[in-house]
PDB file of C-alpha atoms in Angstrom:
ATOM      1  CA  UNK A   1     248.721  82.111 112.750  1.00 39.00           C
ATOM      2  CA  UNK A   2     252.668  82.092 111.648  1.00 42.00           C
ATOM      3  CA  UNK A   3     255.112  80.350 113.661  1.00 44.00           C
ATOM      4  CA  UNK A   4     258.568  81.166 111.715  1.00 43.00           C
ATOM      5  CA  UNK A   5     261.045  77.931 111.627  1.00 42.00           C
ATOM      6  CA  UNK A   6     264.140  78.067 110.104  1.00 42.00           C
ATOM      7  CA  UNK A   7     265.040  74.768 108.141  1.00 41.00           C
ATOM      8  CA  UNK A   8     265.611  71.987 108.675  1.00 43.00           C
ATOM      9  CA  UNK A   9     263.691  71.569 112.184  1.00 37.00           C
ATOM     10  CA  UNK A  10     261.884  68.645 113.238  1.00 37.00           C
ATOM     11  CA  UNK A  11     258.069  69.549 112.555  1.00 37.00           C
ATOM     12  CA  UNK A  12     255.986  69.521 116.027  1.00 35.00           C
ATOM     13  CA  UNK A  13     252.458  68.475 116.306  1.00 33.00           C
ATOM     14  CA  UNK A  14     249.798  70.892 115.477  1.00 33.00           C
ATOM     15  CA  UNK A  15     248.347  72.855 118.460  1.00 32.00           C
ATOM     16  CA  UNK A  16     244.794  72.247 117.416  1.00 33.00           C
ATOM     17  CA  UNK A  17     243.931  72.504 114.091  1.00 34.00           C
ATOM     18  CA  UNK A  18     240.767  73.915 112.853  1.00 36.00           C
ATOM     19  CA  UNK A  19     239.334  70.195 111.126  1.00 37.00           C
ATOM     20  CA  UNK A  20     238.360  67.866 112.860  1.00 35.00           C
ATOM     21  CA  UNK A  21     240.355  65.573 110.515  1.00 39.00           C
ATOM     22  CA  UNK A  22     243.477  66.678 111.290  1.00 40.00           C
ATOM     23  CA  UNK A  23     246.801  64.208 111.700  1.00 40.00           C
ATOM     24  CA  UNK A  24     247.809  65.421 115.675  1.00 44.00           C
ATOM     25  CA  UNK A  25     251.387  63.773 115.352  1.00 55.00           C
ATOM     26  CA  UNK A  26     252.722  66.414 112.138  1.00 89.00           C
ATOM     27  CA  UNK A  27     251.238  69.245 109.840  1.00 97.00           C
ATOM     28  CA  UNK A  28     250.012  68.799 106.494  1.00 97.00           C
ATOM     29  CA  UNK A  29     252.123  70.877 103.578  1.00 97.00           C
ATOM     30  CA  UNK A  30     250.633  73.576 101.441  1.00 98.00           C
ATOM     31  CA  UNK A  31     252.876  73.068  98.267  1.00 97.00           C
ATOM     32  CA  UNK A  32     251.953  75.574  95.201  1.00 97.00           C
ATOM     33  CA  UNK A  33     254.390  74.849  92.701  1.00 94.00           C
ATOM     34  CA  UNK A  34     256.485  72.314  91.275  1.00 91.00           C
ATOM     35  CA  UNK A  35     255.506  69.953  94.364  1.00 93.00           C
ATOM     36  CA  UNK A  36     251.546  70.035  93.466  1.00 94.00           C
ATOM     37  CA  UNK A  37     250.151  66.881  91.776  1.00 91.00           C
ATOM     38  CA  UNK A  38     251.637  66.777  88.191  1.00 90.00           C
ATOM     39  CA  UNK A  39     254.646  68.502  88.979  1.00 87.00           C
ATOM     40  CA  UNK A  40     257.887  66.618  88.351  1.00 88.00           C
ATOM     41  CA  UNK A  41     258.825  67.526  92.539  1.00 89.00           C
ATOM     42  CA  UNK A  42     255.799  65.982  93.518  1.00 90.00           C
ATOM     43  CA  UNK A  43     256.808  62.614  91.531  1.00 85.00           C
ATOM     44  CA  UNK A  44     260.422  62.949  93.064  1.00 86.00           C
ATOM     45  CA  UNK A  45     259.523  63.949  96.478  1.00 90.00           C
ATOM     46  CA  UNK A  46     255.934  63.316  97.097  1.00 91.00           C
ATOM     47  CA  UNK A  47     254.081  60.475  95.357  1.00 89.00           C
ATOM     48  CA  UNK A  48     253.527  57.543  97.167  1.00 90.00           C
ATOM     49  CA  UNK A  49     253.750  59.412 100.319  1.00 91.00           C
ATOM     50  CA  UNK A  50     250.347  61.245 100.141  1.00 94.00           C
ATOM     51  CA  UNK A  51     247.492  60.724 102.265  1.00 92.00           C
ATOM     52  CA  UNK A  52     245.538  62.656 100.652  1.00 95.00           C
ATOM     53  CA  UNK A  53     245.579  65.582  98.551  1.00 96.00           C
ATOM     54  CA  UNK A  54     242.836  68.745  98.299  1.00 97.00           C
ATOM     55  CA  UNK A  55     242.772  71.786  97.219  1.00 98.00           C
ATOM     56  CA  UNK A  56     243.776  74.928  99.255  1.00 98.00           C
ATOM     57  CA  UNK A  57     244.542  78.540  99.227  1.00 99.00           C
ATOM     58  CA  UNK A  58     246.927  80.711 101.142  1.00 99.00           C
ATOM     59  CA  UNK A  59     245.718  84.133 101.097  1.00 98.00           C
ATOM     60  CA  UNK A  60     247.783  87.299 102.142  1.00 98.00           C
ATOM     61  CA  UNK A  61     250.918  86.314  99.883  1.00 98.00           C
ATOM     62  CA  UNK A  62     251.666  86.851  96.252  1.00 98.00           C
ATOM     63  CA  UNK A  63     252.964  84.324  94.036  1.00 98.00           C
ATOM     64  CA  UNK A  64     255.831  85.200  92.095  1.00 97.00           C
ATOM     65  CA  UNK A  65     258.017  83.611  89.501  1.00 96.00           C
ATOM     66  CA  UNK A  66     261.621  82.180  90.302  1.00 90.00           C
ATOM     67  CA  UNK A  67     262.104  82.292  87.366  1.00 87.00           C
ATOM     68  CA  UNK A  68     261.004  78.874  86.112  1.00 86.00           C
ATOM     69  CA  UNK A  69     260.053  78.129  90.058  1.00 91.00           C
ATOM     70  CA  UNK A  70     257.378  79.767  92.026  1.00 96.00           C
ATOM     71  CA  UNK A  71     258.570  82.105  95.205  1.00 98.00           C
ATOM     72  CA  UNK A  72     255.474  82.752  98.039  1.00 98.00           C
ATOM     73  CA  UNK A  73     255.892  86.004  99.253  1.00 98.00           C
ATOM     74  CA  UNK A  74     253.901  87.356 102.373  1.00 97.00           C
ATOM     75  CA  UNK A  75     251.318  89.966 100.725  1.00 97.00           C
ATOM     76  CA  UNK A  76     248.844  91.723 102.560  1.00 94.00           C
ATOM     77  CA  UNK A  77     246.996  93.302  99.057  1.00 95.00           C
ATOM     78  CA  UNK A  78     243.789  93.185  99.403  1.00 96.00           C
ATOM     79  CA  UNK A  79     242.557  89.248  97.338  1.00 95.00           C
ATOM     80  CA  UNK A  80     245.815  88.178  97.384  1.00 97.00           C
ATOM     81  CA  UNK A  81     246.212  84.674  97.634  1.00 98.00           C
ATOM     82  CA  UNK A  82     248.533  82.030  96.462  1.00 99.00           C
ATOM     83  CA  UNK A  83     246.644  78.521  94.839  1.00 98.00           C
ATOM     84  CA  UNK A  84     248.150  75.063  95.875  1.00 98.00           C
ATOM     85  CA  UNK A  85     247.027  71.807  97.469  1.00 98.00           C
ATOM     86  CA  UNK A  86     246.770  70.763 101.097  1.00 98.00           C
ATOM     87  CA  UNK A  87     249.222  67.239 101.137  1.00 96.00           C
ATOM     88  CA  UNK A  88     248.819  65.194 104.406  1.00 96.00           C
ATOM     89  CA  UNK A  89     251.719  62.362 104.251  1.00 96.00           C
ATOM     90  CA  UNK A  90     250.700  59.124 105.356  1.00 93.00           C
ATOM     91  CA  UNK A  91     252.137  57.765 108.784  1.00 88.00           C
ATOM     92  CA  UNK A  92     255.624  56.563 108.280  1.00 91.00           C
ATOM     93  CA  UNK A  93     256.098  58.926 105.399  1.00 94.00           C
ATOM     94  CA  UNK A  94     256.645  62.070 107.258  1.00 94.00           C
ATOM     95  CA  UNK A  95     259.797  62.170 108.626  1.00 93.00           C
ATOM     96  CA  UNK A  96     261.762  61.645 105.295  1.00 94.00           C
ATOM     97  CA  UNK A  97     259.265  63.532 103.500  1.00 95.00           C
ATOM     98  CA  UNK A  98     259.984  66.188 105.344  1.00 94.00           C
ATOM     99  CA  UNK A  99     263.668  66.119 105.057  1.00 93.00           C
ATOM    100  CA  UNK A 100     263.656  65.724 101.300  1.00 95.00           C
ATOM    101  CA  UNK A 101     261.018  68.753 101.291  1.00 96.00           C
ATOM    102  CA  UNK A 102     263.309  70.879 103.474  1.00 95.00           C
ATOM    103  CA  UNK A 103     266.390  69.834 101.276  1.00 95.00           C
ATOM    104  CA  UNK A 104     264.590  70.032  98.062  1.00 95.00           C
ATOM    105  CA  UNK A 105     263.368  73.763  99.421  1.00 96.00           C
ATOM    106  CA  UNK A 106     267.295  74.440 100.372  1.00 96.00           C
ATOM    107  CA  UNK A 107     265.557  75.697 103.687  1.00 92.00           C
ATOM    108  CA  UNK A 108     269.072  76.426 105.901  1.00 88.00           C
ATOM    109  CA  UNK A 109     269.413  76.539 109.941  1.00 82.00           C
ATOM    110  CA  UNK A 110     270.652  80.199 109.737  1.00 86.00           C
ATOM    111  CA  UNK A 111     267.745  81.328 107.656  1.00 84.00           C
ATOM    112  CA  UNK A 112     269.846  81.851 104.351  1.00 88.00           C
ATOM    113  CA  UNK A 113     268.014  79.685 102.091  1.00 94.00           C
ATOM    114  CA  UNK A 114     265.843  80.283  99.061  1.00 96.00           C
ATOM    115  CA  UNK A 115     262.798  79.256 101.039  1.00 97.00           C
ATOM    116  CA  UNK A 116     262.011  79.400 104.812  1.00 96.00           C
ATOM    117  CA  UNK A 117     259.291  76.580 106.270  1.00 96.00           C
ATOM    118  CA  UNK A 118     257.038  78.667 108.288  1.00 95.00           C
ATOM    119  CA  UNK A 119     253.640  77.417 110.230  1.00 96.00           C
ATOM    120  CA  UNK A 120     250.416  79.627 108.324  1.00 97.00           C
ATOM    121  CA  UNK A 121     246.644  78.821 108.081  1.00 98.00           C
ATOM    122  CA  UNK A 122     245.648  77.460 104.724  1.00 98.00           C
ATOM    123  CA  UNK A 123     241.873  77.928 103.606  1.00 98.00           C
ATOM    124  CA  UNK A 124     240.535  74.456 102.043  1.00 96.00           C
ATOM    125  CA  UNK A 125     237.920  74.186  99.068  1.00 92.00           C
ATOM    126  CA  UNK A 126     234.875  73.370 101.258  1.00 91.00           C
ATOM    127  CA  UNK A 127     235.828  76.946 103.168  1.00 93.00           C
ATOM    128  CA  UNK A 128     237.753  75.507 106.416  1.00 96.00           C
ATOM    129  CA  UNK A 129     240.945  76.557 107.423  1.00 98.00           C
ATOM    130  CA  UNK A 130     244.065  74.204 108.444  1.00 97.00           C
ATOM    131  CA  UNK A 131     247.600  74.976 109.805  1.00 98.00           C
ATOM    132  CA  UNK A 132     250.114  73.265 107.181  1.00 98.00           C
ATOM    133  CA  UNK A 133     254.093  73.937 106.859  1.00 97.00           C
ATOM    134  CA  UNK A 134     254.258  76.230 103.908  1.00 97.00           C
ATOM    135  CA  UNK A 135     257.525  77.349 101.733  1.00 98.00           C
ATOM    136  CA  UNK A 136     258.161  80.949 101.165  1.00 98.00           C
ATOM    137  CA  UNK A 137     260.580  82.783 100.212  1.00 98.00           C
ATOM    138  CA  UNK A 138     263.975  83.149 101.703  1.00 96.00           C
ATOM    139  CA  UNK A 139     264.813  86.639 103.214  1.00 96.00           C
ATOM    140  CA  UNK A 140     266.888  87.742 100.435  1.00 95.00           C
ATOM    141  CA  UNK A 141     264.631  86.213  97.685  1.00 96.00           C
ATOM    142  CA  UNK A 142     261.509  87.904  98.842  1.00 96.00           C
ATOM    143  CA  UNK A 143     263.432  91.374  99.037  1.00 96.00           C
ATOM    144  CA  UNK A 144     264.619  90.707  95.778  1.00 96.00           C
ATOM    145  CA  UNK A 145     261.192  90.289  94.092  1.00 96.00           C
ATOM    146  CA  UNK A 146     259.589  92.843  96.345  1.00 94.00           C
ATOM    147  CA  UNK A 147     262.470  94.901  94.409  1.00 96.00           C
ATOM    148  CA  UNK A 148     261.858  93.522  91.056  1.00 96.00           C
ATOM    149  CA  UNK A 149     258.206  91.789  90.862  1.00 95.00           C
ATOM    150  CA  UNK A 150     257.736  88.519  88.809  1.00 95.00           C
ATOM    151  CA  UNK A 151     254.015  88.486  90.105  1.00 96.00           C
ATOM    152  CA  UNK A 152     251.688  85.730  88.653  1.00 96.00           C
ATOM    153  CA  UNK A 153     248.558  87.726  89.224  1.00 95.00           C
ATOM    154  CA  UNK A 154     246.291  84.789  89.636  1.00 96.00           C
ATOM    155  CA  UNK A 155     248.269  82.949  92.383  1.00 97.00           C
ATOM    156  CA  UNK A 156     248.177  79.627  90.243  1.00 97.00           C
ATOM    157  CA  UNK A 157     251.453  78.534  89.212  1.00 96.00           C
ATOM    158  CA  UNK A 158     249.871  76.394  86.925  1.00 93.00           C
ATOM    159  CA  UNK A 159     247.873  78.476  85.504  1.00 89.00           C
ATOM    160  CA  UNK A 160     250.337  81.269  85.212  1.00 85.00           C
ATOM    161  CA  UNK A 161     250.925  84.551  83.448  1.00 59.00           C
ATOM    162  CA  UNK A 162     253.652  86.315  84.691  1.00 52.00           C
ATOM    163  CA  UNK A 163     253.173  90.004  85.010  1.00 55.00           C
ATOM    164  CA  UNK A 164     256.188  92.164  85.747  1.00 51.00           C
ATOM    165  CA  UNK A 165     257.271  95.715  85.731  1.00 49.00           C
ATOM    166  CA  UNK A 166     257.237  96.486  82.373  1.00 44.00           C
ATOM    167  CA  UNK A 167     253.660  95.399  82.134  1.00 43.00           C
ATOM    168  CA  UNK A 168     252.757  98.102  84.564  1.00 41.00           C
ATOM    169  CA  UNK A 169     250.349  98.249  87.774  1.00 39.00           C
TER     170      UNK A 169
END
């Protein structure tokens, strides 16, 4: 399921989840870059605001590299996925987590930014699926790299190796 937002808009509550465990008041993130545990975002932006924190995949996109920033771009090759972690704020955290995500993310009204927040299923390590807010690219990033590929062919920012033209198919 995608439900496009342009940035910044107020999150709404989920419309049903697929876990039972699900937080009914705002949607979890799926963050697969600088914002996962470790990463100097997640220190700025996210720790002390987490509720917990698992493991997660977002399959049909491609992960590519900024550079030195990951870009998810909607990919419907065959295994493609992009590896990140599920974050559920706590209560009380959300609303300013949000805004610093959406501001960190330079997610814009008109749809200009480097990253639009749009509603997607997420697939979680034990094999269920959640709705979370995810960041992909902008419109004009993700025609840029669709143009000129930075694509980290295992979907782990982490664990990256960047693969781009030159290195062929």
């Amino acid at each position: 399921m995608s439900d496009s937002r342009r940035c910044p808009v107020p999150a709404e509550p989920a419309d049903g989840p697929a876990d039972d465990d699900a937080d009914d008041d705002a949607l979890p993130f799926f963050v697969y870059g600088t914002l996962r545990t470790g990463g100097h975002n997640h220190a700025f932006h996210l720790a002390g605001r987490c509720a917990d924190v698992r493991p997660a995949v977002l399959p049909g996109a491609a992960l590519h590299d900024g550079p030195g920033f990951p870009f998810a771009v909607p990919d419907a090759t065959p295994g493609r996925q992009v590896v990140g972690e599920l974050i559920t704020v706590r209560p009380g955290a959300y609303g300013p987590a949000l805004a610093a995500l959406d501001l960190l993310e330079d997610c814009r009204a008109d749809g200009t930014g480097e990253y639009v927040r749009q509603r997607l299923t997420v697939r979680t390590a034990g094999g269920g699926t959640r709705e979370a807010w995810v960041y992909l690219a902008g419109p004009a990033v993700a025609a840029r790299l669709r143009a000129h590929p930075a694509l980290i062919p295992s979907g782990d920012w982490v664990h990256r190796q960047r693969r781009g033209p030159a290195d062929g198919p």
